[in-house]
Coordinates of N, CA and C in Angstrom, one line a residue:
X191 N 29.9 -29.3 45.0 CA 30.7 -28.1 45.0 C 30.7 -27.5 43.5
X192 N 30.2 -26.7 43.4 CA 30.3 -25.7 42.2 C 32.2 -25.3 41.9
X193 N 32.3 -25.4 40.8 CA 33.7 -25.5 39.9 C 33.4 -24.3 38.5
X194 N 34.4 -23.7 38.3 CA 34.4 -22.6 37.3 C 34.7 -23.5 35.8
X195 N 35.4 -24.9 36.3 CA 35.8 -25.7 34.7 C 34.8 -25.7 34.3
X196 N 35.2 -26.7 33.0 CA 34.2 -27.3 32.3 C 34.6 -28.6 32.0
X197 N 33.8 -29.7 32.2 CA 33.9 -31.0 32.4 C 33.6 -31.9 30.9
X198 N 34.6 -32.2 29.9 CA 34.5 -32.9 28.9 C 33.4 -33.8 28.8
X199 N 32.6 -34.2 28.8 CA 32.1 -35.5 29.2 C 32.4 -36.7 27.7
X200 N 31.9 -36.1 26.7 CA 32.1 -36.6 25.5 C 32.4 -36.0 24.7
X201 N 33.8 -35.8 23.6 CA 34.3 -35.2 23.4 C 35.0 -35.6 22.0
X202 N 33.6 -35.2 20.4 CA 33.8 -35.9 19.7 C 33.5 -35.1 18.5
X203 N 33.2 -35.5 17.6 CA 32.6 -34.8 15.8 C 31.5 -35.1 15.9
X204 N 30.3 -35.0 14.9 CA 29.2 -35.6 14.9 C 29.5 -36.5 13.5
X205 N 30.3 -36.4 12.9 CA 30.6 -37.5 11.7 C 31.3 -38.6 12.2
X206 N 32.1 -38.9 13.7 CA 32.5 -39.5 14.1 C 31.8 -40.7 15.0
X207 N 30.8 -40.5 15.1 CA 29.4 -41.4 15.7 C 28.5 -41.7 14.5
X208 N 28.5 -43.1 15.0 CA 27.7 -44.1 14.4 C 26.1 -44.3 14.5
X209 N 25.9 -44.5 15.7 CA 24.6 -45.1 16.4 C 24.1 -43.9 17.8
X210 N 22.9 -43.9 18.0 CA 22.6 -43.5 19.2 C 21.6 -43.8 19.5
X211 N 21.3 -44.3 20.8 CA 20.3 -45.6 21.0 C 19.7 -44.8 22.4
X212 N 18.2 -44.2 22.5 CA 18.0 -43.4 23.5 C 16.7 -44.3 23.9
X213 N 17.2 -44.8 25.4 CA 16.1 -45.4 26.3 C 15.5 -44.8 27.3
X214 N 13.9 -45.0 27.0 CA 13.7 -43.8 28.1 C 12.6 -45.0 29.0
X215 N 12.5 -43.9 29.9 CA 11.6 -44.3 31.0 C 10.5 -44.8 30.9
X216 N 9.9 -44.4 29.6 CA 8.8 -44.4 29.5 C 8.1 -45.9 28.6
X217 N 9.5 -46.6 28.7 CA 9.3 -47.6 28.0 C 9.9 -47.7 26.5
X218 N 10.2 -46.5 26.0 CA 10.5 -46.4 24.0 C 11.6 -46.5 24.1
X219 N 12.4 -46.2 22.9 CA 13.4 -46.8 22.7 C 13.8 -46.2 21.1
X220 N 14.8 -45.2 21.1 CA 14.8 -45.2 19.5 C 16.4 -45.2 19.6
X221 N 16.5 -45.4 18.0 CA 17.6 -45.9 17.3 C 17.9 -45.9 16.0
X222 N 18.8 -44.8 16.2 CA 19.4 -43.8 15.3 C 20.5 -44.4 14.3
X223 N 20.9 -44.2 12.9 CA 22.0 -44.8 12.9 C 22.5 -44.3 11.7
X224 N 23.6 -44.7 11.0 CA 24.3 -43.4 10.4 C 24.6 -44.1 9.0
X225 N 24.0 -44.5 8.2 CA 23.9 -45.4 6.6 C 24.4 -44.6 5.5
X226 N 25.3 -45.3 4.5 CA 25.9 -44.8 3.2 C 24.3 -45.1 2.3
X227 N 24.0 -44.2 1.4 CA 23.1 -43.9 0.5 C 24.0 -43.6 -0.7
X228 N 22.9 -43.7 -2.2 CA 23.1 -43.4 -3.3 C 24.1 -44.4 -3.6
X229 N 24.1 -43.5 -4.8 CA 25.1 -44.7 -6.4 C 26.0 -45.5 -5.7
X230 N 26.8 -46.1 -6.1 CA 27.9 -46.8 -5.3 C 29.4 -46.0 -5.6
X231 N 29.0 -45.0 -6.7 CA 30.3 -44.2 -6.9 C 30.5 -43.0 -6.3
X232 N 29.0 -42.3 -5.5 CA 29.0 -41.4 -5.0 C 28.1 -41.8 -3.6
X233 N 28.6 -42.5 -2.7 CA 27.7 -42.5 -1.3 C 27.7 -41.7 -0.6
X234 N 27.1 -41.3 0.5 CA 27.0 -40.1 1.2 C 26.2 -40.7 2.5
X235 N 27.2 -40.7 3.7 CA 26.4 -41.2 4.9 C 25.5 -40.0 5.5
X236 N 24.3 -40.7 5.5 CA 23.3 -40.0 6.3 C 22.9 -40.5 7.6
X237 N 22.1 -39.5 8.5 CA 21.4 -40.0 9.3 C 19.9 -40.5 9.7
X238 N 19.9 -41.7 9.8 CA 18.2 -42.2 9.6 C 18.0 -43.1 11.5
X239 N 16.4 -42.8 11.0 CA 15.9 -43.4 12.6 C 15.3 -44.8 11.8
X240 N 16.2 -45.8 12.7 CA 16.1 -47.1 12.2 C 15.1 -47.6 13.4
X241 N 14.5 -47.8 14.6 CA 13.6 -48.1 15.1 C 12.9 -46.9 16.2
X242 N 12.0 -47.0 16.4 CA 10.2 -47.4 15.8 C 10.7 -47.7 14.2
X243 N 9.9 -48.0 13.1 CA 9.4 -48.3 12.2 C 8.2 -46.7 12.1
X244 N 8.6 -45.8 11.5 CA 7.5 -44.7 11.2 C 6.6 -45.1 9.7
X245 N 5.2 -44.5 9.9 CA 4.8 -44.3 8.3 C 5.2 -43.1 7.2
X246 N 6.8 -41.9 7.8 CA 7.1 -41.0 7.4 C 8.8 -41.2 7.1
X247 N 9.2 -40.0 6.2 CA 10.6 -40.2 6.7 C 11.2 -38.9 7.4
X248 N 11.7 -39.3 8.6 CA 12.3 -38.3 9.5 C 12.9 -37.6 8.9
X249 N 13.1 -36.1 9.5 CA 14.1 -35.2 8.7 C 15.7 -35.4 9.5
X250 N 15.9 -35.6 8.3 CA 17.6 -35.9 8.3 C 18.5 -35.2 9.0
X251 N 18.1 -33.3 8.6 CA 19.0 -32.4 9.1 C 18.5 -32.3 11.0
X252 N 17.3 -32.9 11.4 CA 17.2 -32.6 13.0 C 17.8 -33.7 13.3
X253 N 17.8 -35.2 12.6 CA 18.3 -36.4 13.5 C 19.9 -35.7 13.1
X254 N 20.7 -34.8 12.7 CA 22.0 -34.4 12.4 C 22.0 -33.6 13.6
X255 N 21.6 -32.7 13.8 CA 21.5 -31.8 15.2 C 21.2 -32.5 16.1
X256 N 20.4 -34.0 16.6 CA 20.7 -34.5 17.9 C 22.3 -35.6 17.8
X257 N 22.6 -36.1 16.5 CA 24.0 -36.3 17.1 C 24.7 -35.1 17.0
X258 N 24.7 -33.8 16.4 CA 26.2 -32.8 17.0 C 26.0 -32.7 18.3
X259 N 24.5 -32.5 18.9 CA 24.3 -32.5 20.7 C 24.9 -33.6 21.3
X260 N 24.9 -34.7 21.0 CA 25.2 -35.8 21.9 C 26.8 -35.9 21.5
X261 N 27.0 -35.6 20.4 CA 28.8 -35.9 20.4 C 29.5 -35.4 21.0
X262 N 28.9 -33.9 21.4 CA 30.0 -33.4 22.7 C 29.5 -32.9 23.6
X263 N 29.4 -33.7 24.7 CA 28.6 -33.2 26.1 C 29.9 -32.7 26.7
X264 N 29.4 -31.1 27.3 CA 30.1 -31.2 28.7 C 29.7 -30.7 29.5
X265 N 29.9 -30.0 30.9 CA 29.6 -29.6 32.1 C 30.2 -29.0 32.6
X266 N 30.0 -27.9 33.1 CA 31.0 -26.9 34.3 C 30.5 -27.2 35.5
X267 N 29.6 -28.5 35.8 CA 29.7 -28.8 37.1 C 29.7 -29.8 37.8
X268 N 30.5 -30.3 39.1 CA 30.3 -31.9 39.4 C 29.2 -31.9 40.6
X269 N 28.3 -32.5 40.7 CA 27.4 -32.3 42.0 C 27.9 -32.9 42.5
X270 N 28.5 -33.9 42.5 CA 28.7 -35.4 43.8 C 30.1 -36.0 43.0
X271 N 30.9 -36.0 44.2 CA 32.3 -36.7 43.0 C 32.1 -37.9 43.1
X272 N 31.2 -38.9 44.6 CA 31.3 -40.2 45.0 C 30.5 -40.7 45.5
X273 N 28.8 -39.9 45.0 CA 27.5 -40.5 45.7 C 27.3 -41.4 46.4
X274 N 27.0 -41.3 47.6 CA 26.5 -43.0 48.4 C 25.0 -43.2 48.4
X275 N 24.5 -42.1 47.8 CA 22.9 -42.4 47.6 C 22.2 -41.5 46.3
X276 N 22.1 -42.5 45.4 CA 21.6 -42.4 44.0 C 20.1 -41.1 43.6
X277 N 19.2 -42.0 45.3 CA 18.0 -41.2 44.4 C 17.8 -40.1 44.8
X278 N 18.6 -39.2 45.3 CA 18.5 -37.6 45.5 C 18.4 -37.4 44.1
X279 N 19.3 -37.5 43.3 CA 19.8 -37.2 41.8 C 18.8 -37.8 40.7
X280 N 17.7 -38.8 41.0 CA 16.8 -39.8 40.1 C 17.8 -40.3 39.5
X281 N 19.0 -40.5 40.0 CA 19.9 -41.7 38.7 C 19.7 -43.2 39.0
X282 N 19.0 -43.6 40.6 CA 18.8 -45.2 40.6 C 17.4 -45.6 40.0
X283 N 16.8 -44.6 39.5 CA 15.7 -44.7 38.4 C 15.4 -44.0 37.3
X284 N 17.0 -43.6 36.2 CA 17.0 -42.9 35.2 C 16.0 -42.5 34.3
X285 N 15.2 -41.2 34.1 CA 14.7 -41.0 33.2 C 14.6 -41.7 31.5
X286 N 16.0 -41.6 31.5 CA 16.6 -41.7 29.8 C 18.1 -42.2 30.3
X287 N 18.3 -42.8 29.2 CA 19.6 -43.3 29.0 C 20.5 -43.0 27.3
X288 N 21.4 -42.5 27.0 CA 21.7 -42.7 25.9 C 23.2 -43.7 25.5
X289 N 23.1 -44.6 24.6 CA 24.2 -45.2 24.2 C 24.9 -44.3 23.1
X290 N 26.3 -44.4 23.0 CA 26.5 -43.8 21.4 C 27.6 -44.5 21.1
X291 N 27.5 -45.3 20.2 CA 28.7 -45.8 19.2 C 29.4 -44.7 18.0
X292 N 30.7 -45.2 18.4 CA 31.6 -43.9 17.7 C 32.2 -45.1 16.6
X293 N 32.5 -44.5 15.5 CA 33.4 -45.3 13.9 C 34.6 -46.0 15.0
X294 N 35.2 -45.4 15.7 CA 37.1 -46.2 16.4 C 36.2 -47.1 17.3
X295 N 34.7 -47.8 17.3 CA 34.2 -48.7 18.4 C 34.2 -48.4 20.1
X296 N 34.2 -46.7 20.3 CA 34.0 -46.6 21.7 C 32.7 -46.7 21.6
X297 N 32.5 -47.3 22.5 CA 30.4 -47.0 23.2 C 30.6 -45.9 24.2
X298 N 29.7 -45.0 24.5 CA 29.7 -44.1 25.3 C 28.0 -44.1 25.9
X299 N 27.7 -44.0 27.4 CA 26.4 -44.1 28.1 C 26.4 -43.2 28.8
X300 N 25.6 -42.4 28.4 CA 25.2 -41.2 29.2 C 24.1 -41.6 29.8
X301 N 23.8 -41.5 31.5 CA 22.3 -41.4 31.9 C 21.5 -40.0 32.5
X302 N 20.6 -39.2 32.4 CA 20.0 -38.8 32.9 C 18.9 -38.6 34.1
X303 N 19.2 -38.4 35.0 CA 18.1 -38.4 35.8 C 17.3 -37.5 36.6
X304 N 17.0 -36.8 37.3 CA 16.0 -36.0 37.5 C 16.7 -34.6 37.1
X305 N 15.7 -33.7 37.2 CA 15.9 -32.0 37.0 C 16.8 -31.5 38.1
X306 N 17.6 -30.8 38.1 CA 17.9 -30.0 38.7 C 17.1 -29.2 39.5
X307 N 17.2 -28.3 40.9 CA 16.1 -27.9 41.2 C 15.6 -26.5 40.6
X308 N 16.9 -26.1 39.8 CA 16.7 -24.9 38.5 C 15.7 -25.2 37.2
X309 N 15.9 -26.4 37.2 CA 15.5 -27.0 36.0 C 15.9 -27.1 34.6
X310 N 17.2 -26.2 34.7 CA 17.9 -25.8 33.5 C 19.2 -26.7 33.8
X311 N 19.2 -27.8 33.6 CA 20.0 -29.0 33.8 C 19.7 -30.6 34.5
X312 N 19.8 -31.3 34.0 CA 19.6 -32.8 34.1 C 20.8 -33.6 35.1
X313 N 20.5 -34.3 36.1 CA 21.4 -34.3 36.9 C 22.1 -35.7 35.9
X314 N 23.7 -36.0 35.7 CA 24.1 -37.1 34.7 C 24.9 -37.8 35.1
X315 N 25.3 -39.2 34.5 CA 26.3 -40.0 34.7 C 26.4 -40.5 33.4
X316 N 28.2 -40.4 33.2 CA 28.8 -41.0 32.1 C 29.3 -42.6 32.5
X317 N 29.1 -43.3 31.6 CA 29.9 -44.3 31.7 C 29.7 -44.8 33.1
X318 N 30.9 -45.7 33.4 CA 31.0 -46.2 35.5 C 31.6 -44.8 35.6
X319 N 31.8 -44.1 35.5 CA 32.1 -42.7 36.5 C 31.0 -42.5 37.7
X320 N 31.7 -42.5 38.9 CA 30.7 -42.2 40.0 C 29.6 -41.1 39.8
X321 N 31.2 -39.9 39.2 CA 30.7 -38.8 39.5 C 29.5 -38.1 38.9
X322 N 28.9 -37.4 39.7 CA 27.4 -36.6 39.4 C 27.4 -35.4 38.5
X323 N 27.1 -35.3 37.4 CA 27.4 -33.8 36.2 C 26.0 -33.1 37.1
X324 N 25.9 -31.9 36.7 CA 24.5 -31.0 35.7 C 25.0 -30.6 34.0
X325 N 24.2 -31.6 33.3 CA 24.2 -31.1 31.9 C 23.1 -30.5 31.8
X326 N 23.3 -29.5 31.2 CA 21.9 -28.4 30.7 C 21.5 -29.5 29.8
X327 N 19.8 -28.5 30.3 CA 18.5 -29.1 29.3 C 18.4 -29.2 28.3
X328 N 19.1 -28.1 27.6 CA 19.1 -28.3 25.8 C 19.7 -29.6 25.4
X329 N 20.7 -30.1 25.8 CA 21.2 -31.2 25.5 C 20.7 -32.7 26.4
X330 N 20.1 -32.5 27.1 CA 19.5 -34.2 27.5 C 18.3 -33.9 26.8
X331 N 17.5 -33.1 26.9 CA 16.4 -33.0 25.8 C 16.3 -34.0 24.4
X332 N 17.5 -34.4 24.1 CA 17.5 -34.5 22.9 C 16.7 -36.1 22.6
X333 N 17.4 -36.8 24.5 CA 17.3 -38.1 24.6 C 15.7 -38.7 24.4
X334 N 15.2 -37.3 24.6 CA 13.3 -37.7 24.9 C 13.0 -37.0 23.7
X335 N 13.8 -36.9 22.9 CA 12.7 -36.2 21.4 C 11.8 -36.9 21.2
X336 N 10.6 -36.7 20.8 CA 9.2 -37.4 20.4 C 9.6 -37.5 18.7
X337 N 9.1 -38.8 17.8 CA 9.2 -39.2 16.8 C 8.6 -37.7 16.2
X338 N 6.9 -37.8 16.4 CA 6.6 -36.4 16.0 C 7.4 -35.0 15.3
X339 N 8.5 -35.0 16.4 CA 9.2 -33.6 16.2 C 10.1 -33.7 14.9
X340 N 10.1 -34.8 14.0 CA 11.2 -35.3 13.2 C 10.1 -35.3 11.9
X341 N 9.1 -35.1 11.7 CA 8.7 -35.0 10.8 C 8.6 -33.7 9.8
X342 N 8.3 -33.3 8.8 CA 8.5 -32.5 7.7 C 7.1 -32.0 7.4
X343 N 7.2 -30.9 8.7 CA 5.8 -30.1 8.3 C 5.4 -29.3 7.8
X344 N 6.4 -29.0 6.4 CA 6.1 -28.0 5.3 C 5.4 -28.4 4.3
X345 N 4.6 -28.5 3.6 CA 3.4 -28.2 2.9 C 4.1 -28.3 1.6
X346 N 4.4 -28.7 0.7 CA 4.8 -28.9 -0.6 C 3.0 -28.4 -1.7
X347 N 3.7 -27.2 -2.1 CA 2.6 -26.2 -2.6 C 3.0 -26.8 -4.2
X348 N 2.1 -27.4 -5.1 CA 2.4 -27.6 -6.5 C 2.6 -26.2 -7.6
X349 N 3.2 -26.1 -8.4 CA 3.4 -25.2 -9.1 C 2.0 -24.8 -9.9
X350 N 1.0 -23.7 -9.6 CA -0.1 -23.5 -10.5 C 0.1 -24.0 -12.0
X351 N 0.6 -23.3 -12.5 CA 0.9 -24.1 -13.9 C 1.1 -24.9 -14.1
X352 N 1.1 -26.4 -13.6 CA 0.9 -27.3 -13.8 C 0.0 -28.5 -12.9
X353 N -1.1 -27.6 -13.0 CA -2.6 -28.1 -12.1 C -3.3 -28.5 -12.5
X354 N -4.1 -29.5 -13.5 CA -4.8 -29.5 -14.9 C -6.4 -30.0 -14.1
X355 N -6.6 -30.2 -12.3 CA -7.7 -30.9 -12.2 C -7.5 -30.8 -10.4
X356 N -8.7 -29.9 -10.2 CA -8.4 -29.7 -8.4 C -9.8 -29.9 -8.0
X357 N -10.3 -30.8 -6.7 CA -11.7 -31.2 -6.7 C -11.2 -30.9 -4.6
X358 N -12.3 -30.3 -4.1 CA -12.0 -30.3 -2.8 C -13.6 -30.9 -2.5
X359 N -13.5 -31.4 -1.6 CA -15.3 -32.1 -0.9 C -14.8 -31.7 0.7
X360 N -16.6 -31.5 0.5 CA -16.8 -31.3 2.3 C -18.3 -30.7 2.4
X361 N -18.7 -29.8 3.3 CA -20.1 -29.2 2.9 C -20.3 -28.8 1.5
X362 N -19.4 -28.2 1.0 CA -19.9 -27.8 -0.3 C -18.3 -28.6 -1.1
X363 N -18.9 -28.7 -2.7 CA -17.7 -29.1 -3.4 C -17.2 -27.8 -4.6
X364 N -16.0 -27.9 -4.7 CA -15.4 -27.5 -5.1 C -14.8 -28.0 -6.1
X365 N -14.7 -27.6 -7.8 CA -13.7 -28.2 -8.6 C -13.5 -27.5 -9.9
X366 N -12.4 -27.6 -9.3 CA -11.2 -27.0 -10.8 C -10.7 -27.5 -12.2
X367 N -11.0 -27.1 -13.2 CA -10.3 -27.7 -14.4 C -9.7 -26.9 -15.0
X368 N -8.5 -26.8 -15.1 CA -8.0 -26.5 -16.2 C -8.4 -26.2 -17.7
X369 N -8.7 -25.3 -18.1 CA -9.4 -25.2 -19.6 C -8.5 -24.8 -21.3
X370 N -8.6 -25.9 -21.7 CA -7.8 -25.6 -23.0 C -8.3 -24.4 -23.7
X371 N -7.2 -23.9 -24.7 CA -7.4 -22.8 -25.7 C -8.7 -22.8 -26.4
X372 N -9.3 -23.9 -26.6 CA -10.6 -24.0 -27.5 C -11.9 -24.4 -26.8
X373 N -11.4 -24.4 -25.5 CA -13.2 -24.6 -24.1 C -13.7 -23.3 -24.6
X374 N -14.5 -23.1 -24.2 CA -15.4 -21.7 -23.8 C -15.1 -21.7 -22.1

């Protein structure tokens, strides 16, 4: 039954969560977590992807945008207040799962399971709550981010003036020197 509320599900800060631990179907598994950096006079908790093990460093400010998404889920809709059968919904074979540890030690488990037949929502369960959500896409999306999408695809362009030696190879070569006041 479609409802005009809106359904709290999780209902928090994103400086208030610790951990977010997203298991998906597909086998992976990442794990998010929220570490004091810098001097010991001036820390500053950031957010870092503590497993996989990358050969990059994730950008900070997107793992910051999937916890403000996960910190406050909600829903304006209940599909099922008391399911007797799971796999209409794909929740007795969840897609993804997310854990999330908050600083006061609540854990909170959101599961995801199939699309909606709009597709613009994930059918969900919080916690033991029977009941059946639609959370929009934009926010279960977050639980399948690919490591990829967290990387830092801007190009760090060196300042010309201080270039003293540029050599490019491939069919032809290419190379640059810098030339002092007294070269010809």
């Amino acid at each position: 039954a479609y409802a005009s509320e809106r359904y709290e599900l999780i209902s928090a800060r994103e400086r208030d969560l610790e951990s977010m631990t997203f298991e998906r179907s597909d086998g992976t598994t990442l794990v998010f977590l929220r570490v004091e950096v810098g001097p010991d006079d001036d820390k500053e908790l950031v957010w870092t992807l503590d497993s996989p093990s990358v050969y990059f460093t994730p950008r900070e400010r997107d793992i910051r945008d999937i916890a403000y998404s996960m910190s406050a889920i909600s829903s304006d809709q209940i599909i099922d207040e008391d399911p007797d059968d799971l796999t209409i919904y794909g929740l007795d074979n969840p897609l993804g799962k997310a854990v999330l540890a908050f600083a006061d030690g609540t854990i909170r488990t959101l599961t995801a399971g199939a699309r909606t037949p709009t597709r613009s929502a994930f059918y969900t369960r919080i916690d033991d709550d029977p009941k059946v959500y639609a959370v929009r896409t934009y926010t279960i999306d977050k639980i399948f981010i690919r490591i990829d999408d967290l990387r830092d695809r801007e190009i760090k362009l060196p300042n010309n003036q201080e270039i003293s030696y540029f050599k490019l190879s491939g069919i032809q070569t290419l190379e640059i020197t810098k030339m002092d006041e007294d070269d010809d």
